[in-house]
PDB file of C-alpha atoms in Angstrom:
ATOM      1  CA  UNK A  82      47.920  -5.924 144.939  1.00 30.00           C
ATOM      2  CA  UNK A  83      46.460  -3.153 146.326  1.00 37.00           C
ATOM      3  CA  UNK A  84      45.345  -0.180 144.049  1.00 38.00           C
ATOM      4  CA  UNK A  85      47.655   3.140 145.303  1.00 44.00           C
ATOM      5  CA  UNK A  86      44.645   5.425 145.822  1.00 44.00           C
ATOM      6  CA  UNK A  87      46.556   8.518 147.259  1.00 51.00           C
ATOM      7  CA  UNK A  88      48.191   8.668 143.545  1.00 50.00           C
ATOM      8  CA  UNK A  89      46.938  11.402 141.652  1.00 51.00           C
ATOM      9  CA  UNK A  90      47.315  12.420 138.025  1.00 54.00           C
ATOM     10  CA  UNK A  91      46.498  16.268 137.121  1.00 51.00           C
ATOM     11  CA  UNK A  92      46.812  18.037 133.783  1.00 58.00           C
ATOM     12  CA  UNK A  93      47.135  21.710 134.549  1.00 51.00           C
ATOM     13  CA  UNK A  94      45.711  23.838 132.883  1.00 45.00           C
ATOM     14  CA  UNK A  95      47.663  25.329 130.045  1.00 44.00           C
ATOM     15  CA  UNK A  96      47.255  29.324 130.719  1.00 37.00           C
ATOM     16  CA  UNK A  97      48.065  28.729 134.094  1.00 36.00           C
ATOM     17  CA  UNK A  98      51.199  26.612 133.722  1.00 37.00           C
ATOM     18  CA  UNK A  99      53.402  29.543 133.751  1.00 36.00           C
ATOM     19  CA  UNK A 100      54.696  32.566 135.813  1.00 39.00           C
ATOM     20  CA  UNK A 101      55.143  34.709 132.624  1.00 34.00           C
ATOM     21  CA  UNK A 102      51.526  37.088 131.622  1.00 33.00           C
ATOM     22  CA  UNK A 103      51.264  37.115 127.773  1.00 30.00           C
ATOM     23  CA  UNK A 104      53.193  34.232 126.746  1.00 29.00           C
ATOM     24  CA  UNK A 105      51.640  32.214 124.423  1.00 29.00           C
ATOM     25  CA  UNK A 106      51.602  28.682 125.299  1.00 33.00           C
ATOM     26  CA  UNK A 107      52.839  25.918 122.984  1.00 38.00           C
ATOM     27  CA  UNK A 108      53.562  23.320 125.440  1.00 38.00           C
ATOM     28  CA  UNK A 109      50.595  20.809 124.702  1.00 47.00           C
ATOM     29  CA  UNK A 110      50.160  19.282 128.288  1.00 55.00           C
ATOM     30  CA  UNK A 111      51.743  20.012 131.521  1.00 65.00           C
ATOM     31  CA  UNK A 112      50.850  16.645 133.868  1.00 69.00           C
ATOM     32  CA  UNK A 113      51.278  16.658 137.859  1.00 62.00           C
ATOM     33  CA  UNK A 114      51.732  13.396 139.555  1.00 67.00           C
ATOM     34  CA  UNK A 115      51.255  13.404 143.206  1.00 57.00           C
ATOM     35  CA  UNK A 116      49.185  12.615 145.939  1.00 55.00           C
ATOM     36  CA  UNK A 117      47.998  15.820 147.493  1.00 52.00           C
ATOM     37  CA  UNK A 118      44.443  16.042 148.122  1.00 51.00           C
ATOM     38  CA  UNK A 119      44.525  19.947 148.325  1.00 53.00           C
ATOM     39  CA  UNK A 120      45.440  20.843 143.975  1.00 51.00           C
ATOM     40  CA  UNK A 121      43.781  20.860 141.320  1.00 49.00           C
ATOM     41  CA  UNK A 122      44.134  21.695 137.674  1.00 51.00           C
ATOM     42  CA  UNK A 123      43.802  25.375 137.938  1.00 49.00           C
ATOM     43  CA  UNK A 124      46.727  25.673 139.909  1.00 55.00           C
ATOM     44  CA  UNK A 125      50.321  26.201 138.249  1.00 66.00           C
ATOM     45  CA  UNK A 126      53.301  23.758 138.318  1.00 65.00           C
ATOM     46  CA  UNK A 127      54.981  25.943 140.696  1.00 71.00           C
ATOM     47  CA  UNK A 128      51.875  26.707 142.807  1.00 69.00           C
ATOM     48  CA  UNK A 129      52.009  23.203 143.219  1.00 64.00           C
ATOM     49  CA  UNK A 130      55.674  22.841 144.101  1.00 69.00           C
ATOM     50  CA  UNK A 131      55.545  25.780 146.466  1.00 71.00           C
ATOM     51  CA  UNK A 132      52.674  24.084 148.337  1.00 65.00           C
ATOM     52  CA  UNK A 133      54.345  20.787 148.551  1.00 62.00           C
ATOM     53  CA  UNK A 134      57.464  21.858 149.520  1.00 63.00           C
ATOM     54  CA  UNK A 135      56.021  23.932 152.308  1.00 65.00           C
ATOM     55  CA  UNK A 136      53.836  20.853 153.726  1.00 56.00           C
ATOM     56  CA  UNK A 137      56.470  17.986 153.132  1.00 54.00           C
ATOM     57  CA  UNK A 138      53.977  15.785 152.069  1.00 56.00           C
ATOM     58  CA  UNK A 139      55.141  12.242 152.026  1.00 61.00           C
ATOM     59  CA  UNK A 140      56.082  11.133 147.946  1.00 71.00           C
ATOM     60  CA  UNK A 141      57.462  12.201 145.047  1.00 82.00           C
ATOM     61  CA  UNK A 142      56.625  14.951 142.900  1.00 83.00           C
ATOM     62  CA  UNK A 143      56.821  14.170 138.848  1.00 87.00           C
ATOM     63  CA  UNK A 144      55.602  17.310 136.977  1.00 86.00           C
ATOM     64  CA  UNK A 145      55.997  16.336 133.284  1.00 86.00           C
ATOM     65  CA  UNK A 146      55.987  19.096 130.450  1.00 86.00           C
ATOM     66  CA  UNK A 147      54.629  17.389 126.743  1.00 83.00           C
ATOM     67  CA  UNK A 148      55.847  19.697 123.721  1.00 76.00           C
ATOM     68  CA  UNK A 149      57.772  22.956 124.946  1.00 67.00           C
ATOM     69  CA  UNK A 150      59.439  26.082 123.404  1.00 70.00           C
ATOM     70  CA  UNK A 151      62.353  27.084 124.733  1.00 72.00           C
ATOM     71  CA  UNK A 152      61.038  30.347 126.036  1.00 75.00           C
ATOM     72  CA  UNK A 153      58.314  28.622 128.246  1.00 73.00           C
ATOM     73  CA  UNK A 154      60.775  26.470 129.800  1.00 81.00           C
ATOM     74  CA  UNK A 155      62.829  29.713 131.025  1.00 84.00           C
ATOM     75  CA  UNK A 156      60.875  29.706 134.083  1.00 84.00           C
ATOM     76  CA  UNK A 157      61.429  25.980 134.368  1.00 86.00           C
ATOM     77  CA  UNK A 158      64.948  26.512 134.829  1.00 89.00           C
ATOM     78  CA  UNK A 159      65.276  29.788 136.952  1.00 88.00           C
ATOM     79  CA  UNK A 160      62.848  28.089 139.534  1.00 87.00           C
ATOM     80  CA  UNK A 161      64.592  24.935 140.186  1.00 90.00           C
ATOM     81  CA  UNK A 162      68.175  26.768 139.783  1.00 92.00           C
ATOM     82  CA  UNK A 163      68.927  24.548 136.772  1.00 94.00           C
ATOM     83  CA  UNK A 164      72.143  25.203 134.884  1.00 95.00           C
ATOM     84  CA  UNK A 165      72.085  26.726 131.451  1.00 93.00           C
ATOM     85  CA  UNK A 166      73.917  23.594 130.025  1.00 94.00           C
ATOM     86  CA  UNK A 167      71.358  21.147 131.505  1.00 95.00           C
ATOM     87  CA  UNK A 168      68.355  23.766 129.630  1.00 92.00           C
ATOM     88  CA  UNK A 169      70.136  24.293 126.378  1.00 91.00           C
ATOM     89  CA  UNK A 170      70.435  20.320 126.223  1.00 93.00           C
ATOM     90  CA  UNK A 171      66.377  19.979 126.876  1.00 91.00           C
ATOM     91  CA  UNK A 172      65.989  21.666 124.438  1.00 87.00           C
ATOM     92  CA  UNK A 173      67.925  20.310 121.737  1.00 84.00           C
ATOM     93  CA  UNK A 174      66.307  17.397 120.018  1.00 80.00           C
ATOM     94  CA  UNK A 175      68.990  15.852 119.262  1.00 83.00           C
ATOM     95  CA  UNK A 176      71.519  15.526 122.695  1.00 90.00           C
ATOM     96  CA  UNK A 177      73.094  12.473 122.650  1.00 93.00           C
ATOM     97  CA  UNK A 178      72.058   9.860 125.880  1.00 95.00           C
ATOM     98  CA  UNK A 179      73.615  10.652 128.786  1.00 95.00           C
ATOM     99  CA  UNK A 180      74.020  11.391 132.677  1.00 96.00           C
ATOM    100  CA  UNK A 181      75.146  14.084 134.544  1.00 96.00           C
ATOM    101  CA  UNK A 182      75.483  14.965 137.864  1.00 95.00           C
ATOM    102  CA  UNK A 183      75.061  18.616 139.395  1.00 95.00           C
ATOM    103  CA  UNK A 184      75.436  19.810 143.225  1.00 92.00           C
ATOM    104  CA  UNK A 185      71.458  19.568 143.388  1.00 93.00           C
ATOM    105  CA  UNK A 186      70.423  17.131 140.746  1.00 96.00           C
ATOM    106  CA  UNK A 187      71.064  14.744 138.268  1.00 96.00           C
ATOM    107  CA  UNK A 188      70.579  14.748 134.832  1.00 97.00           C
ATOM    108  CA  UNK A 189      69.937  12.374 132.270  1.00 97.00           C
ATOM    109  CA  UNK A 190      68.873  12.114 128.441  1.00 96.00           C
ATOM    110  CA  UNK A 191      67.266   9.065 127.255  1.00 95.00           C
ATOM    111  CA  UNK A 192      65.114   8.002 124.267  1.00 92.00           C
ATOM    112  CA  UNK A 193      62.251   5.723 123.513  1.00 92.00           C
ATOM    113  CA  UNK A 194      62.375   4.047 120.425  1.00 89.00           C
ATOM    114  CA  UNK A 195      58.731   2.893 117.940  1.00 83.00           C
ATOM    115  CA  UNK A 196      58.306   3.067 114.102  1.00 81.00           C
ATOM    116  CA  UNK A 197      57.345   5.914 112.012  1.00 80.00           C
ATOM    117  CA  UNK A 198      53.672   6.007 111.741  1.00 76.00           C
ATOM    118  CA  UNK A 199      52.698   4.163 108.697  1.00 77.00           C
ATOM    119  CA  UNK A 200      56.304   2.702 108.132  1.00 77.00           C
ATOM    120  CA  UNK A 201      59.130   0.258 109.010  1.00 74.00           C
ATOM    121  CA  UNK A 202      61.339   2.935 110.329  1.00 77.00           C
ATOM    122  CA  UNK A 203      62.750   2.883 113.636  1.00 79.00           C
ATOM    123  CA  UNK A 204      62.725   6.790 115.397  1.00 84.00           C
ATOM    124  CA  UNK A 205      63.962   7.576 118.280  1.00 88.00           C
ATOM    125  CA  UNK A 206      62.514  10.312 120.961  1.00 90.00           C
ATOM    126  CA  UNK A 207      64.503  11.765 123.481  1.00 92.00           C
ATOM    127  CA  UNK A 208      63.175  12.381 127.060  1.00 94.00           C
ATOM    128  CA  UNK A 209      64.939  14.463 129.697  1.00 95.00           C
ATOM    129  CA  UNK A 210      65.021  13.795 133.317  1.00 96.00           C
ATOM    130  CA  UNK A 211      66.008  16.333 136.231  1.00 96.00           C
ATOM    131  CA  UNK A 212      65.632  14.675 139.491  1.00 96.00           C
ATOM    132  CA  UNK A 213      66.486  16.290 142.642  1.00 94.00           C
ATOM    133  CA  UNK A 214      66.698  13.409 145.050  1.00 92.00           C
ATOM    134  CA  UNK A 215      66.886  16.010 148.162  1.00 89.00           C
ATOM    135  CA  UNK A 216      63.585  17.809 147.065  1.00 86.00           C
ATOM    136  CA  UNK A 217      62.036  14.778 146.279  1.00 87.00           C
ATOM    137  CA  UNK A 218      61.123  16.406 142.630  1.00 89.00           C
ATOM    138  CA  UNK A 219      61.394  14.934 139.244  1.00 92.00           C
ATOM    139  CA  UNK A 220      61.213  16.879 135.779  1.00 92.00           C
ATOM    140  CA  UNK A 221      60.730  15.080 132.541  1.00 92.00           C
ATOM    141  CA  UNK A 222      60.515  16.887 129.391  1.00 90.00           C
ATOM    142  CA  UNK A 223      60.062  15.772 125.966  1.00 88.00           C
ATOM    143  CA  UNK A 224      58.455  16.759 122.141  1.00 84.00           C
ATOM    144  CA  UNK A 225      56.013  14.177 121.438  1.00 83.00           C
ATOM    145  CA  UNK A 226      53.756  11.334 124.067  1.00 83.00           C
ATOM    146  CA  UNK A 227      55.853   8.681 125.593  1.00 87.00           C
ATOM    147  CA  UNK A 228      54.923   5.462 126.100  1.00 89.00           C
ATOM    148  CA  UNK A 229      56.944   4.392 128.781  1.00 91.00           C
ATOM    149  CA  UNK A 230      55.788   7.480 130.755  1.00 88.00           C
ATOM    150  CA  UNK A 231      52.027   6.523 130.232  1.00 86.00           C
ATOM    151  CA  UNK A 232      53.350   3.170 131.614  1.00 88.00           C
ATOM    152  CA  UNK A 233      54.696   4.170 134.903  1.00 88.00           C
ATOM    153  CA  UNK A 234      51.134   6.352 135.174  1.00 83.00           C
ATOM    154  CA  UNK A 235      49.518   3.334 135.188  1.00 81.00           C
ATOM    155  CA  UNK A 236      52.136   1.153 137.441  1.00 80.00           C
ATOM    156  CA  UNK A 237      51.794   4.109 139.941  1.00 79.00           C
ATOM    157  CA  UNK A 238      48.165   2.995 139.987  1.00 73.00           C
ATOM    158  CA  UNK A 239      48.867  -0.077 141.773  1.00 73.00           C
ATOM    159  CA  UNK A 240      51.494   1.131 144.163  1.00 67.00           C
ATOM    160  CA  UNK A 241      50.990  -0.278 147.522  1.00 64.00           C
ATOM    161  CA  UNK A 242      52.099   3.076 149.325  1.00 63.00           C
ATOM    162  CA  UNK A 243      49.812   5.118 147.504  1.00 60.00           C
ATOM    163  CA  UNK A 244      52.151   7.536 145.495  1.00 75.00           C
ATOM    164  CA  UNK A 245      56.060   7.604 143.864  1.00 83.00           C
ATOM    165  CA  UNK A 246      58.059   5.837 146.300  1.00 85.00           C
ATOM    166  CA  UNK A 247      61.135   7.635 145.544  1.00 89.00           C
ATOM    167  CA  UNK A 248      62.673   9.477 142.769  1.00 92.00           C
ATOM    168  CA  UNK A 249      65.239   6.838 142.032  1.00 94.00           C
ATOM    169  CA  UNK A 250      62.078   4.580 142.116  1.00 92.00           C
ATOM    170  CA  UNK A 251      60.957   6.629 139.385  1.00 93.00           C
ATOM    171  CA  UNK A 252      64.082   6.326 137.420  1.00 95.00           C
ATOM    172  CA  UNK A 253      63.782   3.064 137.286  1.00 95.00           C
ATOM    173  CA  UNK A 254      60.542   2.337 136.208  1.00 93.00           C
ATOM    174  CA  UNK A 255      61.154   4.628 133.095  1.00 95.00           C
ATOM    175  CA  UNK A 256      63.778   2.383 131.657  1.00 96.00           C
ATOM    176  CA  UNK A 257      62.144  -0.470 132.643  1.00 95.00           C
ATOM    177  CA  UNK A 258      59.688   0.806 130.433  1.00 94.00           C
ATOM    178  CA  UNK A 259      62.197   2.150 127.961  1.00 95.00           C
ATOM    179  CA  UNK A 260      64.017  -1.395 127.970  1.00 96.00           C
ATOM    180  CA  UNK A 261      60.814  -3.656 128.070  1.00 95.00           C
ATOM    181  CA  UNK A 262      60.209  -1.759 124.242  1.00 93.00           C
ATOM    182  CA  UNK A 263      63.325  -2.681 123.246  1.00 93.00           C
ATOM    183  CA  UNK A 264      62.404  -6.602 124.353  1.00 93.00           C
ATOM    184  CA  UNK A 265      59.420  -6.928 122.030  1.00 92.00           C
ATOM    185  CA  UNK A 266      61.561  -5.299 119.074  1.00 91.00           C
ATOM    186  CA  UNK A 267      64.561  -7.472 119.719  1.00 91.00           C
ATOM    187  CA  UNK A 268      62.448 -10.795 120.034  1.00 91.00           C
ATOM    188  CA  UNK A 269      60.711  -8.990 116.486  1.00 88.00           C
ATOM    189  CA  UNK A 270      64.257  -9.198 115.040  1.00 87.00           C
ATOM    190  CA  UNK A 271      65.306 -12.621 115.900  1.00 85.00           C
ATOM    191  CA  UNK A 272      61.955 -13.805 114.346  1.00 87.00           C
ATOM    192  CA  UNK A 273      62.884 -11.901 111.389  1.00 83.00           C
ATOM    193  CA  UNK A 274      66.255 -13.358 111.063  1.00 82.00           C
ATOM    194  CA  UNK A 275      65.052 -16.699 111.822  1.00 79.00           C
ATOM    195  CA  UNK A 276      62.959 -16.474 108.588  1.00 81.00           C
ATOM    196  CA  UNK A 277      65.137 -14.903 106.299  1.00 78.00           C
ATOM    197  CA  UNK A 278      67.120 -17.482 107.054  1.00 70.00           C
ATOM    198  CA  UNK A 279      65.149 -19.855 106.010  1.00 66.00           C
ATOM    199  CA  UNK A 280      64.572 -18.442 102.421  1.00 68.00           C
ATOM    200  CA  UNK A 281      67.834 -18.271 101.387  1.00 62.00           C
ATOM    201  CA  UNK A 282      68.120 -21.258  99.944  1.00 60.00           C
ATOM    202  CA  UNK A 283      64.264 -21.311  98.618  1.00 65.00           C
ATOM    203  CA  UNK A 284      64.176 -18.239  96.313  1.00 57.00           C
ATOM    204  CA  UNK A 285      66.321 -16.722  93.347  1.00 59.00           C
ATOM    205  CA  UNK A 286      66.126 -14.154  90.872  1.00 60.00           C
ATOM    206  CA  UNK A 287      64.500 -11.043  91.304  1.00 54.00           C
ATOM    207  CA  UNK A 288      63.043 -12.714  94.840  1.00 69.00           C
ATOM    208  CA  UNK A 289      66.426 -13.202  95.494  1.00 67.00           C
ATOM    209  CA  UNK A 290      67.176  -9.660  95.604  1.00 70.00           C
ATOM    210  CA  UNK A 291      64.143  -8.219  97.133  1.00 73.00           C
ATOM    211  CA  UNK A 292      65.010 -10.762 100.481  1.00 71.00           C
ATOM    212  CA  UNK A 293      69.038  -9.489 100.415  1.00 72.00           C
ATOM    213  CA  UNK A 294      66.822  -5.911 100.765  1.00 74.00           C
ATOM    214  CA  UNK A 295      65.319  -7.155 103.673  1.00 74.00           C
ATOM    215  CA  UNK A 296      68.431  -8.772 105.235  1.00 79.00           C
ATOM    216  CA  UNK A 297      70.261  -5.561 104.462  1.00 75.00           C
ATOM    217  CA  UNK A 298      67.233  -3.791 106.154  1.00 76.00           C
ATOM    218  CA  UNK A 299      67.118  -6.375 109.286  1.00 78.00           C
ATOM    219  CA  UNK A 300      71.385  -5.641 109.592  1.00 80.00           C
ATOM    220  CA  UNK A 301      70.791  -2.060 109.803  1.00 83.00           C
ATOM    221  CA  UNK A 302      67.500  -2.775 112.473  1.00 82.00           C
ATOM    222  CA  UNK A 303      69.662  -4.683 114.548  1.00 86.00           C
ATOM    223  CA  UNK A 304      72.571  -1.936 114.799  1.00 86.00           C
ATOM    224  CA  UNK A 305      69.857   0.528 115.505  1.00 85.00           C
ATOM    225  CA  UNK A 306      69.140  -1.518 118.405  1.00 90.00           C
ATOM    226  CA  UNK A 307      72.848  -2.444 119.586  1.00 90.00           C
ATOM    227  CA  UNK A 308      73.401   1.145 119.839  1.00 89.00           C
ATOM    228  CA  UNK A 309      70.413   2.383 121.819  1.00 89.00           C
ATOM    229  CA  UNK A 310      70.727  -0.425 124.230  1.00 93.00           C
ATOM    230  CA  UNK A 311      74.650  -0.041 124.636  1.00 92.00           C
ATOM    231  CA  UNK A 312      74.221   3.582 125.851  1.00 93.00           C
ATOM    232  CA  UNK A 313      71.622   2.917 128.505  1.00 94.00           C
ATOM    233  CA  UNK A 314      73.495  -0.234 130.177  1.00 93.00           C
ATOM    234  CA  UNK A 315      75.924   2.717 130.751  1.00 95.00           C
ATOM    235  CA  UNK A 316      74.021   5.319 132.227  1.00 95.00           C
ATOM    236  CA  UNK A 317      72.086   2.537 134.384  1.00 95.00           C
ATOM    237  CA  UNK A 318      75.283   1.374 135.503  1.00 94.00           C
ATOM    238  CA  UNK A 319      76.678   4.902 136.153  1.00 94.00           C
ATOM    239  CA  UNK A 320      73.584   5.290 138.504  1.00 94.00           C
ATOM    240  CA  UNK A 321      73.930   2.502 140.300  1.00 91.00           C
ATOM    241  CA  UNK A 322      77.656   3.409 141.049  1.00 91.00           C
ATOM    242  CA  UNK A 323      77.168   7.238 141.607  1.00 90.00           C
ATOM    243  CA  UNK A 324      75.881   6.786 145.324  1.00 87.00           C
ATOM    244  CA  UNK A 325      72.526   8.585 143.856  1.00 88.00           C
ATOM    245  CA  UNK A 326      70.103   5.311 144.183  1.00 91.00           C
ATOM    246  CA  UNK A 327      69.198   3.588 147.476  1.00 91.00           C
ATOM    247  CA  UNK A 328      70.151  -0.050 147.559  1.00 91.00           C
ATOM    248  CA  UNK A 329      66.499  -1.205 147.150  1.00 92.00           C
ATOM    249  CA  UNK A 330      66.331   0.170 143.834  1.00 94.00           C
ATOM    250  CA  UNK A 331      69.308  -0.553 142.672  1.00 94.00           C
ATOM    251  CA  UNK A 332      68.351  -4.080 142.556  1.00 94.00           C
ATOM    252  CA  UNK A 333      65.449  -3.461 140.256  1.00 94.00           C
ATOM    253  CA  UNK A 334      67.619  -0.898 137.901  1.00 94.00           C
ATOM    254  CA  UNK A 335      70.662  -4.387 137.718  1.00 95.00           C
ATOM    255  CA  UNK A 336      67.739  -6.254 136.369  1.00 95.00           C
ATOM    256  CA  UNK A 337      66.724  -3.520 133.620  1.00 96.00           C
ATOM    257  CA  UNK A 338      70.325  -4.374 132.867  1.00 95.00           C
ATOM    258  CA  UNK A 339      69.761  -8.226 132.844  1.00 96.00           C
ATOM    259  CA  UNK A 340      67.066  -7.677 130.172  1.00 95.00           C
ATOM    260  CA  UNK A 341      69.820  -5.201 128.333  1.00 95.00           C
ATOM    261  CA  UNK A 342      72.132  -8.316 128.648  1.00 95.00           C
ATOM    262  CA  UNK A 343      69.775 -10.790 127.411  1.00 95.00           C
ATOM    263  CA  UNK A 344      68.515  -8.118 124.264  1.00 94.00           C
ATOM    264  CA  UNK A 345      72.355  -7.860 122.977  1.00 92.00           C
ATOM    265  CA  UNK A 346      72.861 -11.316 123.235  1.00 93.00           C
ATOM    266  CA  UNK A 347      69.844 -12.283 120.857  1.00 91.00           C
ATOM    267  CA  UNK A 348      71.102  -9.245 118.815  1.00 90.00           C
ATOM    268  CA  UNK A 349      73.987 -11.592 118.299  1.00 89.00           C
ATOM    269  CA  UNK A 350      72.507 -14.290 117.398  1.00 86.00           C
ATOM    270  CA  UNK A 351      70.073 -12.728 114.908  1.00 84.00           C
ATOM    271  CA  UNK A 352      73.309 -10.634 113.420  1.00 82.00           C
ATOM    272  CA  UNK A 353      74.996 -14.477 113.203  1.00 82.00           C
ATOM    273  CA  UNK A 354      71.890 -16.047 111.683  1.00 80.00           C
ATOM    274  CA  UNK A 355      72.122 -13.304 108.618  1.00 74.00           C
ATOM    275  CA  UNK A 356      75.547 -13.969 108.162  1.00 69.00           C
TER     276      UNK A 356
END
């Protein structure tokens, strides 16, 4: 495949990232994907924007904000027109996954699941995409790096057209990203299961009870992993019914929701191998 060399990845510069003189910046990167040829990372998100807009370059804009104060993202919302509601949900840590739909844009919460650092504790982090399909624009916010978002960086990389195809496109490779996570943790847990199960019968005593720990501890995994996956089958499904995603991408986002499928029903299976 060809590598999409019309793709480019800026970090703006921090002091520059906002309309707002004086205002201390705690937002730890602002990141511009496009493929102009004309900005660079002294301009401002919305210097950017403006100059897009007004040229109708071909692609997608993504401008991603890393770490933000509610504050800084003021400007955020009063230059896109975004709702109060939609703002006050970015920035609360905890809003439950979901999707929206406003006259402009879309809305949707989602998390990416890892461990703790230095732990076997699953944590969830939320990240919150605007997307304004008309404006060909897409906003993602969230506390802490994403892996799924340095994913798509790199898929963009070997784009044939050269830059974000769409911002459905977009969508999708997110929770493809998102979902692909949840694979290796669900194939994890079915290994786990599979060898718990085969102990059972092998120890006793006090070995006995530390491996009922760990099947209590592989239950609780697995539930942690039901209930993620559960609520984004429904907001991909809700997408691809809400007349918001071109039929070419809607056959990549049904099979993000094959590999949903395929998760829960190994979920099953390791939940029925425990007992």
């Amino acid at each position: 495949m060809n590598k999409g060399a019309n793709t480019r990845v800026i970090e703006l510069q921090q002091n520059s990232a906002y309309d707002h003189p004086g205002l201390y910046s705690k937002i730890k990167r602002v990141t511009l994907v496009t493929n102009s040829r004309d900005c660079n990372k002294s301009f401002s998100w919305s210097d950017v924007v403006d100059q897009e807009r007004n040229k109708r370059t071909k692609g997608t804009i993504w401008i991603d904000f890393q770490g933000f104060h509610s504050d800084e993202m003021i400007p955020v919302g009063e230059y896109f027109n975004i709702h109060p509601l939609t703002m006050e949900d970015c920035m609360t840590v905890d809003t439950r996954e979901k999707y929206e739909t406003f006259d402009d844009y879309y809305f949707i919460v989602a998390n990416e699941i890892h461990y703790i650092e230095y732990s076997n504790v699953l944590n969830n982090v939320n990240i919150y995409l605007i997307v304004f399909p008309a404006l060909d624009i897409v906003i993602t916010i969230h506390s802490e790096p994403i892996q799924s978002i340095q994913e798509v960086v790199h898929k963009l990389s070997y784009e044939p057209q050269g830059c974000i195809p769409s911002p459905d496109w977009l969508v999708y490779a997110l929770f493809d990203g998102v979902v692909d996570i949840y694979v290796k943790l669900v194939d994890q847990s079915v290994r786990e299961a599979e060898s718990l199960d085969g102990l059972v019968l092998l120890l006793s005593g006090v070995e006995q009870t530390e491996l009922l720990e760990r099947i209590g501890h592989a239950n609780r995994q697995s539930n942690h992993l039901k209930s993620g996956l559960y609520s984004k089958r429904e907001i991909l499904i809700a997408l691809r019914i809400s007349g918001r995603v071109t039929s070419s991408v809607s056959v990549y986002m049904q099979n993000v929701v094959d590999h949903v499928l395929r998760c829960n029903q190994k979920l099953k299976l390791a939940r029925e191998t425990l007992g």
